[in-house]
Short mmCIF file of C-alpha atoms in Angstrom, two decimals:
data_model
loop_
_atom_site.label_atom_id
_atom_site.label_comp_id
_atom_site.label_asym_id
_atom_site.label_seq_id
_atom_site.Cartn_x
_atom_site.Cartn_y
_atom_site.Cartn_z
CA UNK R 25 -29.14 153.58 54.72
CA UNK R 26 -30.54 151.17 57.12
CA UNK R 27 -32.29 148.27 56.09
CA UNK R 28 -33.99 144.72 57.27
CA UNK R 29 -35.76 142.48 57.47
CA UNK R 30 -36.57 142.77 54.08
CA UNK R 31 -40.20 141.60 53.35
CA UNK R 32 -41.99 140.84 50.33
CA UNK R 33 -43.97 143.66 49.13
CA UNK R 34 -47.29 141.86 49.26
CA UNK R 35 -46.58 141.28 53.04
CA UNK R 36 -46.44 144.50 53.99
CA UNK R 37 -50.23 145.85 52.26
CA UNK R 38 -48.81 148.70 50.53
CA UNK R 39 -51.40 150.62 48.10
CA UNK R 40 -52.02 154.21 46.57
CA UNK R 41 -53.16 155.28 50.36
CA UNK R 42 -49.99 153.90 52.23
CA UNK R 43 -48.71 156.81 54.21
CA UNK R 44 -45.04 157.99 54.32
CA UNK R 45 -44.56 160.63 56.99
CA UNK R 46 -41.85 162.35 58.54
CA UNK R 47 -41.49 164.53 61.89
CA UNK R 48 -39.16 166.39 62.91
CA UNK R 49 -38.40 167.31 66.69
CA UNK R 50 -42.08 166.07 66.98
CA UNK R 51 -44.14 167.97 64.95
CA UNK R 52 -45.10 166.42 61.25
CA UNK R 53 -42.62 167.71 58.79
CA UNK R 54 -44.18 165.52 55.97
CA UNK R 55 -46.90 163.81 54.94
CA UNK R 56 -47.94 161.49 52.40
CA UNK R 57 -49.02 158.58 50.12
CA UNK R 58 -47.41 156.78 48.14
CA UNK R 59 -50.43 156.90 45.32
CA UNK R 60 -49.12 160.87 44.90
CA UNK R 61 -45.86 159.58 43.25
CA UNK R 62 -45.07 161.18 39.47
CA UNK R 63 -44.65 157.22 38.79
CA UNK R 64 -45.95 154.54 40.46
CA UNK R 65 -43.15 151.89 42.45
CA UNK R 66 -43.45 149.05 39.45
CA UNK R 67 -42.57 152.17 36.61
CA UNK R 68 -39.45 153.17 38.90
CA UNK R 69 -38.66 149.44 39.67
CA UNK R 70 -38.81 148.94 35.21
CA UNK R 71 -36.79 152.42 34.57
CA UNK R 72 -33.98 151.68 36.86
CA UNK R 73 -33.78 148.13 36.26
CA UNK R 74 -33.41 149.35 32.32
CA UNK R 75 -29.69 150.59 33.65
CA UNK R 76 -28.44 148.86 36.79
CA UNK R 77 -29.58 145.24 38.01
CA UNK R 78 -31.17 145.40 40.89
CA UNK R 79 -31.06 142.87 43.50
CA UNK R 80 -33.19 142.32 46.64
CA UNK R 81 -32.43 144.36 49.29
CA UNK R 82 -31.40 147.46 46.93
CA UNK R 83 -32.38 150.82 48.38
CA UNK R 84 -34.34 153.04 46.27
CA UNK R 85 -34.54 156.35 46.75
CA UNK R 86 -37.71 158.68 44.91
CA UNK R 87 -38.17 162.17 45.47
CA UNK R 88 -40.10 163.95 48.54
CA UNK R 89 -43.05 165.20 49.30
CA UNK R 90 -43.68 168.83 50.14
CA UNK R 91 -42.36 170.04 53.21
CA UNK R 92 -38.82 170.13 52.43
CA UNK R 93 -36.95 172.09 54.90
CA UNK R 94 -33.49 171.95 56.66
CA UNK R 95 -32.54 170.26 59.55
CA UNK R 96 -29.56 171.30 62.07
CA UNK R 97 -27.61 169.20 64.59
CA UNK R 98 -29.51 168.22 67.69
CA UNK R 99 -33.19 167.29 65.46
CA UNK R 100 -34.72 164.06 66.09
CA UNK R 101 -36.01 162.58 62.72
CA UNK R 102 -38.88 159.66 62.72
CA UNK R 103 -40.00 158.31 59.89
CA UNK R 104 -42.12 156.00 58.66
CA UNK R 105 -44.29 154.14 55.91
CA UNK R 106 -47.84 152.17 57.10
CA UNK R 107 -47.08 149.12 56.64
CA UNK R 108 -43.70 148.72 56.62
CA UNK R 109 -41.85 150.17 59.19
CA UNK R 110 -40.38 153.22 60.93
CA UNK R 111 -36.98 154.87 61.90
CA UNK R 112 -35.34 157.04 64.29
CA UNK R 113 -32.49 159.08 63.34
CA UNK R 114 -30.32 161.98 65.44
CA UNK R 115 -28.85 164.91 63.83
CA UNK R 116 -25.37 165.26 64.61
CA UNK R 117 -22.35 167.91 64.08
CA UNK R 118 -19.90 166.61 61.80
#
């Protein structure tokens, strides 16, 4: 997964309304905030660190809002969290 520059949390203002959203091909796939998490990012931050070390700069991944569909070769993915950033991504045929 891509990352950088990594950035202190407090730099980047994020909060219970921070928006995560994704499109696809354009139209708004998903949409949320991080305050709808089951837990919030310090309880997943203590329950992982309980069985790996984690070290800046480690990736973690949480589940997904609703909207979960496929996506085929050829779909243009942008996402993005307020705050902190946003990427671009191309589907391609393996």
């Amino acid at each position: 997964a891509p990352i950088g520059p990594i950035r202190p949390a407090a730099q980047c203002g994020i909060g219970p309304d921070t928006e995560i959203v994704l499109d696809v091909n354009g139209a708004t796939r998903q949409k949320s905030t991080i305050g709808k998490l089951i837990w919030n990012i310090p309880e997943i931050i203590e329950h992982l660190s309980a069985a790996w070390t984690l070290a800046p700069g480690d990736l973690i991944f949480s589940g997904t809002p609703e909207g979960v569909a496929a996506v085929v070769a050829g779909d243009t993915l942008s996402a993005r969290v307020s705050g902190v950033g946003s990427l671009q991504v191309q589907v391609v045929a393996a």
